[in-house]
Coordinates of C-alpha atoms (C1' of nucleotides) in Angstrom, one line a residue:
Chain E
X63 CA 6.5 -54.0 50.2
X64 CA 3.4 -52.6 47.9
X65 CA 6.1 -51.9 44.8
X66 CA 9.1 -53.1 43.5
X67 CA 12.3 -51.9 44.6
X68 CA 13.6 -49.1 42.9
X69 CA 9.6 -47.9 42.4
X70 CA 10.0 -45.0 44.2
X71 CA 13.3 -43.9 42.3
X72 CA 11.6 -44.4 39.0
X73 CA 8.8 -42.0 40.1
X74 CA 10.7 -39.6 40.9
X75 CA 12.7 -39.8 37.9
X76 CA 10.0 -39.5 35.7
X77 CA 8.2 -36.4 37.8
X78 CA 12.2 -35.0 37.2
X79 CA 11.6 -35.4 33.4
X80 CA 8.1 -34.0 33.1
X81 CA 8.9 -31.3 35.3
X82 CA 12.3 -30.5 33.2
X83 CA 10.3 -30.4 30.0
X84 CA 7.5 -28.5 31.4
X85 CA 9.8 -25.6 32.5
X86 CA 11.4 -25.3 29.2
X87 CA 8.5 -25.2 27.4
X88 CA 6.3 -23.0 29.3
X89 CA 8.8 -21.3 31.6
X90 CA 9.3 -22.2 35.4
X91 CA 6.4 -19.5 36.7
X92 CA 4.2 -20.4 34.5
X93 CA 4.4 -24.0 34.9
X94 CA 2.0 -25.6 37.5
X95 CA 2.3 -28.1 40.1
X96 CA -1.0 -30.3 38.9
X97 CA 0.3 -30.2 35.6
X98 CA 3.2 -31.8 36.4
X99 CA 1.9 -34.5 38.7
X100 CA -1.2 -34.8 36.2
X101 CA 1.2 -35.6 33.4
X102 CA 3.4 -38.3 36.0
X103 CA -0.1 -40.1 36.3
X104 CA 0.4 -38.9 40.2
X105 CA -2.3 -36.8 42.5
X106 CA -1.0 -33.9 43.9
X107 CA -0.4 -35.1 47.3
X108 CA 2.4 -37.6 46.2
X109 CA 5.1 -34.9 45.3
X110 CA 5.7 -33.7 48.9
X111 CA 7.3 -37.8 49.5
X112 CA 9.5 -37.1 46.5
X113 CA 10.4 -33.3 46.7
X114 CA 10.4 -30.5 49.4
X115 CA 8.8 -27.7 47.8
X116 CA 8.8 -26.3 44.3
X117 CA 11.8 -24.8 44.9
X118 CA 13.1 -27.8 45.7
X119 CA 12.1 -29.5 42.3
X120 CA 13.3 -26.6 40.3
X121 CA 16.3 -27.2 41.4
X122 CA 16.7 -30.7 40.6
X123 CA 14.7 -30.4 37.5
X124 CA 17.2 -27.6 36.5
X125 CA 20.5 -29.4 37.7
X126 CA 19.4 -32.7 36.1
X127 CA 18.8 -31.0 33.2
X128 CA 22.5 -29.5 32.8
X129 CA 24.0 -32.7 33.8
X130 CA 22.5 -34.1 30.7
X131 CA 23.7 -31.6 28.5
X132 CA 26.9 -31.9 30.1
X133 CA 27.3 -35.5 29.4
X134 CA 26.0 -35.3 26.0
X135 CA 29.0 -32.9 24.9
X136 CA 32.1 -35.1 25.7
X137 CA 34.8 -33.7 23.8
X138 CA 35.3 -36.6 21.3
X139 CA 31.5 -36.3 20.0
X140 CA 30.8 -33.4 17.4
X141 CA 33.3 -30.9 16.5
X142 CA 33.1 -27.0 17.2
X143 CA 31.2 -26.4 13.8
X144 CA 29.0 -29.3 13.8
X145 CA 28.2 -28.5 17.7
X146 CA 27.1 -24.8 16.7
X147 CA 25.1 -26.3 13.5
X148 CA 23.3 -28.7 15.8
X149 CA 22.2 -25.7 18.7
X150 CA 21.2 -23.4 15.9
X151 CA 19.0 -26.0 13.9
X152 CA 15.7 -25.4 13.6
X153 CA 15.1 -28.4 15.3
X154 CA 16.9 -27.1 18.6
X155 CA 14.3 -24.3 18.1
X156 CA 11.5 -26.2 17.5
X157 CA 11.9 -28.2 20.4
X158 CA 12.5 -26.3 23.6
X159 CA 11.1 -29.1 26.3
X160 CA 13.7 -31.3 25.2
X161 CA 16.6 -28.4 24.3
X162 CA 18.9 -26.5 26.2
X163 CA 18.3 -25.2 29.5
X164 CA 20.0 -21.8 29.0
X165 CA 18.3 -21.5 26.0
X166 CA 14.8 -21.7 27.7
X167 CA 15.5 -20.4 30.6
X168 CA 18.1 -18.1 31.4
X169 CA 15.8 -15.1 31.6
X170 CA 14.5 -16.6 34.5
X171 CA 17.4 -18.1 36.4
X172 CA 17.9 -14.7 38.1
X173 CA 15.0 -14.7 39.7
X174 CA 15.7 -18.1 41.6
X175 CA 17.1 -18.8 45.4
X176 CA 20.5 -18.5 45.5
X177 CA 21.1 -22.1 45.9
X178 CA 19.7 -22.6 42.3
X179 CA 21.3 -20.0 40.7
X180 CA 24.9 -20.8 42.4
X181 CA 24.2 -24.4 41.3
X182 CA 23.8 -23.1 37.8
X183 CA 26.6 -20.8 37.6
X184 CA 28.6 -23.9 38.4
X185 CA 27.1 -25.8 35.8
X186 CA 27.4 -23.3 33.2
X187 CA 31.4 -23.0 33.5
X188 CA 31.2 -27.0 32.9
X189 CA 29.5 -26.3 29.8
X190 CA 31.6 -23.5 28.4
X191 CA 34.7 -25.4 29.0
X192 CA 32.8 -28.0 26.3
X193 CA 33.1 -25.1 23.8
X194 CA 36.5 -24.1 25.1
X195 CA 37.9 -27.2 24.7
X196 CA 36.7 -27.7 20.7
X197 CA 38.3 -23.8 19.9
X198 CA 41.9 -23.9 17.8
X199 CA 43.9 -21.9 21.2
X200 CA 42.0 -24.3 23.4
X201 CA 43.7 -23.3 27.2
X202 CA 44.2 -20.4 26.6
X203 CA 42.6 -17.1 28.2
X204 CA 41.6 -16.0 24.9
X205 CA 39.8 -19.1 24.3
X206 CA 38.1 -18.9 27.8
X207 CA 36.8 -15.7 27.1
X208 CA 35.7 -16.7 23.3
X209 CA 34.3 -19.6 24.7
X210 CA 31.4 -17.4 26.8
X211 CA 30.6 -15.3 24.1
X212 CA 30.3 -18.6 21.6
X213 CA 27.6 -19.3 24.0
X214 CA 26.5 -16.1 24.4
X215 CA 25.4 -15.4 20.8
X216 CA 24.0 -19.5 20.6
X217 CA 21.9 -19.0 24.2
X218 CA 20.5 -15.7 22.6
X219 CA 20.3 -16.5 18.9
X220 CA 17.9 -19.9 19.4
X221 CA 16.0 -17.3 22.0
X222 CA 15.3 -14.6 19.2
X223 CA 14.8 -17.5 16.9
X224 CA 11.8 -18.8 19.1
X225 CA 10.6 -15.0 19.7
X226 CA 9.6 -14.1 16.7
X227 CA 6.7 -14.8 14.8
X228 CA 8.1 -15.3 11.5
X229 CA 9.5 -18.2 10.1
X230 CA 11.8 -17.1 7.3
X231 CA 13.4 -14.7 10.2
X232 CA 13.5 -17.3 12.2
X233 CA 15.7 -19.2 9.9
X234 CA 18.0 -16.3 9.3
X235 CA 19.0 -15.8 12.6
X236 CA 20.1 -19.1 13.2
X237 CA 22.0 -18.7 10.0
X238 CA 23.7 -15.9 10.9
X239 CA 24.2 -17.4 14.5
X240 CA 25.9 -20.0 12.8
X241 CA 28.1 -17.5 10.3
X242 CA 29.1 -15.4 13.4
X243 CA 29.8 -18.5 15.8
X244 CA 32.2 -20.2 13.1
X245 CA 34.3 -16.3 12.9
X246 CA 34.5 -16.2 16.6
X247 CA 35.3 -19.9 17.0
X248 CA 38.1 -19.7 14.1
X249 CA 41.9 -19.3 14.6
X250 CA 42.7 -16.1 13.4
X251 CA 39.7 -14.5 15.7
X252 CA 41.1 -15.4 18.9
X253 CA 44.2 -12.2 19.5
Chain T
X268 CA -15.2 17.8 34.5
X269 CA -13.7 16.4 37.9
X270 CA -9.9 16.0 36.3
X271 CA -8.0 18.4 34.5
X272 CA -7.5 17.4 31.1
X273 CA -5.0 15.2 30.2
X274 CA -5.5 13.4 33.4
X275 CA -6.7 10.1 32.1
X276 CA -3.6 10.4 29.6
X277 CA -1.2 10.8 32.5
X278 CA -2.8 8.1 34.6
X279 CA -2.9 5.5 31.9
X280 CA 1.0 6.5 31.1
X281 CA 2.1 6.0 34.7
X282 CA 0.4 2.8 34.6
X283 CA 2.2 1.8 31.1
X284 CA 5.9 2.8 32.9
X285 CA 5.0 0.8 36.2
X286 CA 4.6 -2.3 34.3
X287 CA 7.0 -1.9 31.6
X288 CA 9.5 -1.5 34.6
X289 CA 8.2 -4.6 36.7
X290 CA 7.8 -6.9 33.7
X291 CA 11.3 -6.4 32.8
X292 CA 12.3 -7.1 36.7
X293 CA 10.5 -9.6 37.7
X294 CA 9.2 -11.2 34.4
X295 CA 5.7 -11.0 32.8
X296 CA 4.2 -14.1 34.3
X297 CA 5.5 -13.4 37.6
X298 CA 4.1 -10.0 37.9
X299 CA 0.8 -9.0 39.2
X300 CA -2.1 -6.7 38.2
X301 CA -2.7 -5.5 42.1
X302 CA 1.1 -4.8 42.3
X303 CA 1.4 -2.5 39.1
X304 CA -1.6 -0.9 40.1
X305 CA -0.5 0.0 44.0
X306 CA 2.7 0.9 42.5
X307 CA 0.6 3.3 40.7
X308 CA -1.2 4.9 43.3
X309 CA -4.6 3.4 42.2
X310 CA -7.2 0.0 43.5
X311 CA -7.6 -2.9 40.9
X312 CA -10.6 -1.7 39.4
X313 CA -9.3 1.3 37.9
X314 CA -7.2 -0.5 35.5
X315 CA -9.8 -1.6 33.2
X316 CA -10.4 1.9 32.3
X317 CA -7.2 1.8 30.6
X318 CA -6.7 -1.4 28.8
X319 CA -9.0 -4.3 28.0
X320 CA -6.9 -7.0 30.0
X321 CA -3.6 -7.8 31.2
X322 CA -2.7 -9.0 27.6
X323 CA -3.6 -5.8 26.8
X324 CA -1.4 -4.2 29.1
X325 CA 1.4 -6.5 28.2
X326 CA 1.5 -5.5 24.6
X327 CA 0.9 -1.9 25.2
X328 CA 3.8 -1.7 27.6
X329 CA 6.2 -4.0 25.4
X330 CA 5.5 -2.0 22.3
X331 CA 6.0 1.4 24.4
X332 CA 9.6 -0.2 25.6
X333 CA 10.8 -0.9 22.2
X334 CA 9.6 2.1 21.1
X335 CA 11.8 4.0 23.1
X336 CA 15.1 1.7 23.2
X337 CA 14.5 2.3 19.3
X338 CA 14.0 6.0 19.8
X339 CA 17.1 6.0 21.9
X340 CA 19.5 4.7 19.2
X341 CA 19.9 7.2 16.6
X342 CA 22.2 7.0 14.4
X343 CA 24.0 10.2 15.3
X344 CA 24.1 9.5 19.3
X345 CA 26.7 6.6 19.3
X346 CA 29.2 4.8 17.3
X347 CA 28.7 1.0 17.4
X348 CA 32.1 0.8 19.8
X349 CA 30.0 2.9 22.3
X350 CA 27.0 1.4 22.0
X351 CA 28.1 -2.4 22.3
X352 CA 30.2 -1.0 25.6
X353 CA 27.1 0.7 26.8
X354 CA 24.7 -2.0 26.5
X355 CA 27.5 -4.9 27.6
X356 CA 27.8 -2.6 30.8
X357 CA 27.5 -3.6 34.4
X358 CA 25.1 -1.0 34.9
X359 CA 22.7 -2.2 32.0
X360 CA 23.2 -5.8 33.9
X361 CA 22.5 -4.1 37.4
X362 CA 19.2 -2.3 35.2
X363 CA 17.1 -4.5 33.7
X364 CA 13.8 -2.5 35.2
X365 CA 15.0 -0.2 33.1
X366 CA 16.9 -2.1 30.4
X367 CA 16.9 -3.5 27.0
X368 CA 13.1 -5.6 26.5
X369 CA 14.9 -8.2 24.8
X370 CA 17.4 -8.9 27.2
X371 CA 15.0 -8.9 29.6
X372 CA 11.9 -10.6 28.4
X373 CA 12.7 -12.7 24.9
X374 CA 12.3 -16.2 26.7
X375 CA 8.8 -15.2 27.7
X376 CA 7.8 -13.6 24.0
X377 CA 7.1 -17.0 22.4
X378 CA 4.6 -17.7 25.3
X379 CA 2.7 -14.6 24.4
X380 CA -0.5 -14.3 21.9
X381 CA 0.6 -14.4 18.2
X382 CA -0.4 -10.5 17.9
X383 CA 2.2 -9.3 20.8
X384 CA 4.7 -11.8 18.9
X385 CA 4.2 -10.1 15.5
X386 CA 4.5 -6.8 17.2
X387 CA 7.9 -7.5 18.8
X388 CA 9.3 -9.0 15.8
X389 CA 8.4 -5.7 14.2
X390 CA 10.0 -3.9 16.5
X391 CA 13.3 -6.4 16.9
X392 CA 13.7 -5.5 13.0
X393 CA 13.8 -2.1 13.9
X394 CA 16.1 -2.1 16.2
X395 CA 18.8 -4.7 14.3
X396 CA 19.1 -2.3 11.2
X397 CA 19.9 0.7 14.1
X398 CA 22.8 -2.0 14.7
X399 CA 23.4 -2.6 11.1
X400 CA 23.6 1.3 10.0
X401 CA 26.7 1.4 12.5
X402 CA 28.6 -1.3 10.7
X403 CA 31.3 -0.8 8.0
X404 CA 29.2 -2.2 5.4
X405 CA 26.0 -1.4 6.1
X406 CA 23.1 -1.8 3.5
X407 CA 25.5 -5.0 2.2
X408 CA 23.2 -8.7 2.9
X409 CA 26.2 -9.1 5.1
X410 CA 26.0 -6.4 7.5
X411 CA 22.4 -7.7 7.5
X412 CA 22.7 -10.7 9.0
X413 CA 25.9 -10.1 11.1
X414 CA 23.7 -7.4 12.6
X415 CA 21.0 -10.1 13.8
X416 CA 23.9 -12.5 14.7
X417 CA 25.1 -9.0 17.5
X418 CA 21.7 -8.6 18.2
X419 CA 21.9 -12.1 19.8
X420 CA 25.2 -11.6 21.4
X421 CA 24.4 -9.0 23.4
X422 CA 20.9 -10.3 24.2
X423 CA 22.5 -13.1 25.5
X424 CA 25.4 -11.9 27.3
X425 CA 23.5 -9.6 29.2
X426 CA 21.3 -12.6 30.2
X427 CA 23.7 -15.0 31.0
X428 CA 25.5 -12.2 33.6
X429 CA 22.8 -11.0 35.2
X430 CA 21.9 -15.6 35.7
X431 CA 25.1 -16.3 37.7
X432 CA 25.9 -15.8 41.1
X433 CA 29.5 -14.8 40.6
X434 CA 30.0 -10.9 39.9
X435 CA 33.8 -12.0 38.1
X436 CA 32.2 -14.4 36.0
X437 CA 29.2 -12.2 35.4
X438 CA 32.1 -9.0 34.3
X439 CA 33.9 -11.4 32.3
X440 CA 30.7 -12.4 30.6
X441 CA 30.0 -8.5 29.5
X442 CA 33.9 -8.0 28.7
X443 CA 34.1 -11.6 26.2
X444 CA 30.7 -9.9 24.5
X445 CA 32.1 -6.8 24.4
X446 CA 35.4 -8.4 22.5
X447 CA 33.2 -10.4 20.4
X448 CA 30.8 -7.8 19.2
X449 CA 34.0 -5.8 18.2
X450 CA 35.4 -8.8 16.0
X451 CA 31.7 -9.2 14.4
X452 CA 30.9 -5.3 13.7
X453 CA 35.0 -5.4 12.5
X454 CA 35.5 -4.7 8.7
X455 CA 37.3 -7.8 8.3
X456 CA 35.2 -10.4 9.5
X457 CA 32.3 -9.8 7.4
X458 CA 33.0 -11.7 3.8
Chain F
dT156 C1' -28.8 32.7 39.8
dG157 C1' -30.2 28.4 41.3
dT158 C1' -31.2 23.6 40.7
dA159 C1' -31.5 19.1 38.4
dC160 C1' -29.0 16.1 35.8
dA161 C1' -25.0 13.9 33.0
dT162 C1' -20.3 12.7 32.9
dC163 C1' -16.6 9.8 34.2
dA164 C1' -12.0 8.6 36.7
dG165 C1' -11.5 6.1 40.4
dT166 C1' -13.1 3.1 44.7
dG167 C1' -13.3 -1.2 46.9
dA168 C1' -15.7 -5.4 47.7
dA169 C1' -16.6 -9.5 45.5
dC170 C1' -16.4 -13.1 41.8
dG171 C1' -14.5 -17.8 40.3
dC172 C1' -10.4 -20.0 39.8
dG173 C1' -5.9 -22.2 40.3
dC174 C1' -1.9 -21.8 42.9
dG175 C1' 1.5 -24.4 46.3
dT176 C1' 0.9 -27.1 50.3
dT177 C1' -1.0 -30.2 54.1
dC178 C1' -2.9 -34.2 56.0
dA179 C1' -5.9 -38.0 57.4
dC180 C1' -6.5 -41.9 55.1
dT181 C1' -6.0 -46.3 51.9
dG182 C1' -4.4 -50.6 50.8
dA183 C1' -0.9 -53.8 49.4
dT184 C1' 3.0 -55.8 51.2
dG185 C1' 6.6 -57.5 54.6
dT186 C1' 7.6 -58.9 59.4
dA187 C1' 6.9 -60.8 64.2
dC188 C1' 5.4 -64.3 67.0
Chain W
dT144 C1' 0.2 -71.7 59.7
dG145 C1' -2.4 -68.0 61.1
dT146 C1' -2.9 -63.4 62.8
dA147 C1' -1.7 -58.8 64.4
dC148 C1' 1.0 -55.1 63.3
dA149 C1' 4.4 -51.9 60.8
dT150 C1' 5.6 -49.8 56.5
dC151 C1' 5.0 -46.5 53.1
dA152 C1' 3.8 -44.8 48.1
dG153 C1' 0.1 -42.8 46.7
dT154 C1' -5.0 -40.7 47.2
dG155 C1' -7.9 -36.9 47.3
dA156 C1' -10.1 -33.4 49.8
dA157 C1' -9.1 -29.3 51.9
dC158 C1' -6.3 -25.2 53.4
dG159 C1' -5.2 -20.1 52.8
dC160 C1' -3.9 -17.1 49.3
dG161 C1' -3.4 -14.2 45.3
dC162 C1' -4.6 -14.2 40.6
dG163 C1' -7.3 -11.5 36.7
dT164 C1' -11.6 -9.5 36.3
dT165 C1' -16.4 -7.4 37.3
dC166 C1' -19.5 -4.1 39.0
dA167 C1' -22.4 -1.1 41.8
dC168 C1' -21.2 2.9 43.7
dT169 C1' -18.8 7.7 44.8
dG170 C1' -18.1 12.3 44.3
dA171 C1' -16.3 16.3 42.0
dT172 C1' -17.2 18.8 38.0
dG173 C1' -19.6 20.6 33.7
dT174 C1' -24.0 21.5 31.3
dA175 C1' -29.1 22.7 30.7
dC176 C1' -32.7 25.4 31.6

DNA sequence: TGTACATCAGTGAACGCGCGTTCACTGATGTAC
DNA sequence: TGTACATCAGTGAACGCGCGTTCACTGATGTAC
């Protein structure tokens, strides 16, 4: 063969991550097809061997994406405060290409196929039973429910936080996301 | 003159409430000028009677939306109970055309020129002190953060229901906000 | 009172451009005989 | 050992289409004289 075994898995891989970073940072509608392939050192033409459509790579991008996260928050990593100080730091903020999904993209999740948005929805509940599982009731329904507001208030405070155009804002509400994650995420809160 | 006056006025408003509407549905970089403008009962060219550019138009009609979300919450129309019930509700979720800006559009606010930013944060100010004015101890630093820390509760929760493909999930989502925004606007939680 | 002109919201065709996608082709390698 | 063929990741030009924007024009009205 021309390449290497495993060639064609590592191309697609790395057309995965640009892609991934590219939605994040620009939003999936706004991001282009040549920009992606430009930025994977590929011509256009070579995507349609790796992935179906757009649609297709959305998809994967998004899914990949999750998976990540998912595996980065085993349980025995950071603890429930140290979790919510790492999602609302300015550098979570500061860097949405390489941040969390949710964060960057939820307002546009809705208006994906089915078969994305179901594949989310799934991945989602993974991720909430991460921050279920570090709150004091952890198993309970209380805790379930606390757990999807936690993320609730996180997903939307780091979107505000990149919204607005002034830094010292910025900062506050990340703060208070913080504050207001630590009162929901504490014992007495929970009944 | 061919019109009766106040003609251009009514034109250029309808145009402002089409878009407002479809930016919030479908997103800002998803939506087109030559749908807006059928919507609207006019051809392309007309629109550049109105505003300068789509930009333009995108600024205009996000300023107009927070205008009236803000003009909507008085602080004699609801108590903060009401309000969080209101805007956590299935049929803000089912809405969005004609929901909350912010819930609807904050992911794609960062992407937009530094002069729509400033005017949003503006606004988002604005509309987190009609929060704060509802809490126990409003006017305290306190109330003035946990008011930005609701802000992104909501903004989130209504995001995150209308993303999945699951109605439960998506109620349970708006019912765990509601609960939450409760314990943050509660007396106790705020020292 | 009649006529020539100014006004101006809106028309509709066209502009250049980038989108997602298709496809005939390249060229380096492995395989068959 | 040499040669003909198969494989296949990637090339790059082209497709039709819709984007945001421009502009010469229309046609109904008001104004000037």
């Amino acid at each position: 063969m021309r390449y290497e075994k495993g060639h064609k898995a590592t191309t697609r891989r790395r057309i995965l991550d640009v892609a991934s970073r590219q939605f994040r940072e620009n939003g999936i509608a706004a991001t282009g097809m040549t920009g992606i392939m430009a930025e994977s050192g590929l011509t256009n033409g070579a995507f349609y061997s790796h992935f179906a459509s757009k649609d297709d790579l959305i998809r994967a991008a998004l899914t990949d994406a999750l998976e990540k996260q998912h595996a980065d928050l085993g349980p025995d990593t950071r603890d429930f405060a140290t979790l919510m100080r790492s999602y609302l730091s300015p550098r979570h903020r500061d860097n949405p290409g390489g941040g969390c999904p949710s964060a960057a993209l939820v307002g546009e999740i809705g208006h994906l196929p089915p078969a994305t948005r179901a594949e989310y929805t799934e991945k989602l509940l993974a991720l909430a039973s991460r921050v279920e599982e570090r709150l004091p009731a952890a198993g309970t329904a209380e805790a379930n429910r606390r757990s999807l507001a936690i993320f609730a208030l996180v997903v939307g405070a780091v979107q505000l936080a990149r919204a607005v155009d002034d830094r010292d804002l910025s900062d506050r509400i990340l703060a208070s996301g913080v504050e207001a994650a630590l009162v929901l995420g504490s014992p007495g809160s929970e009944d």
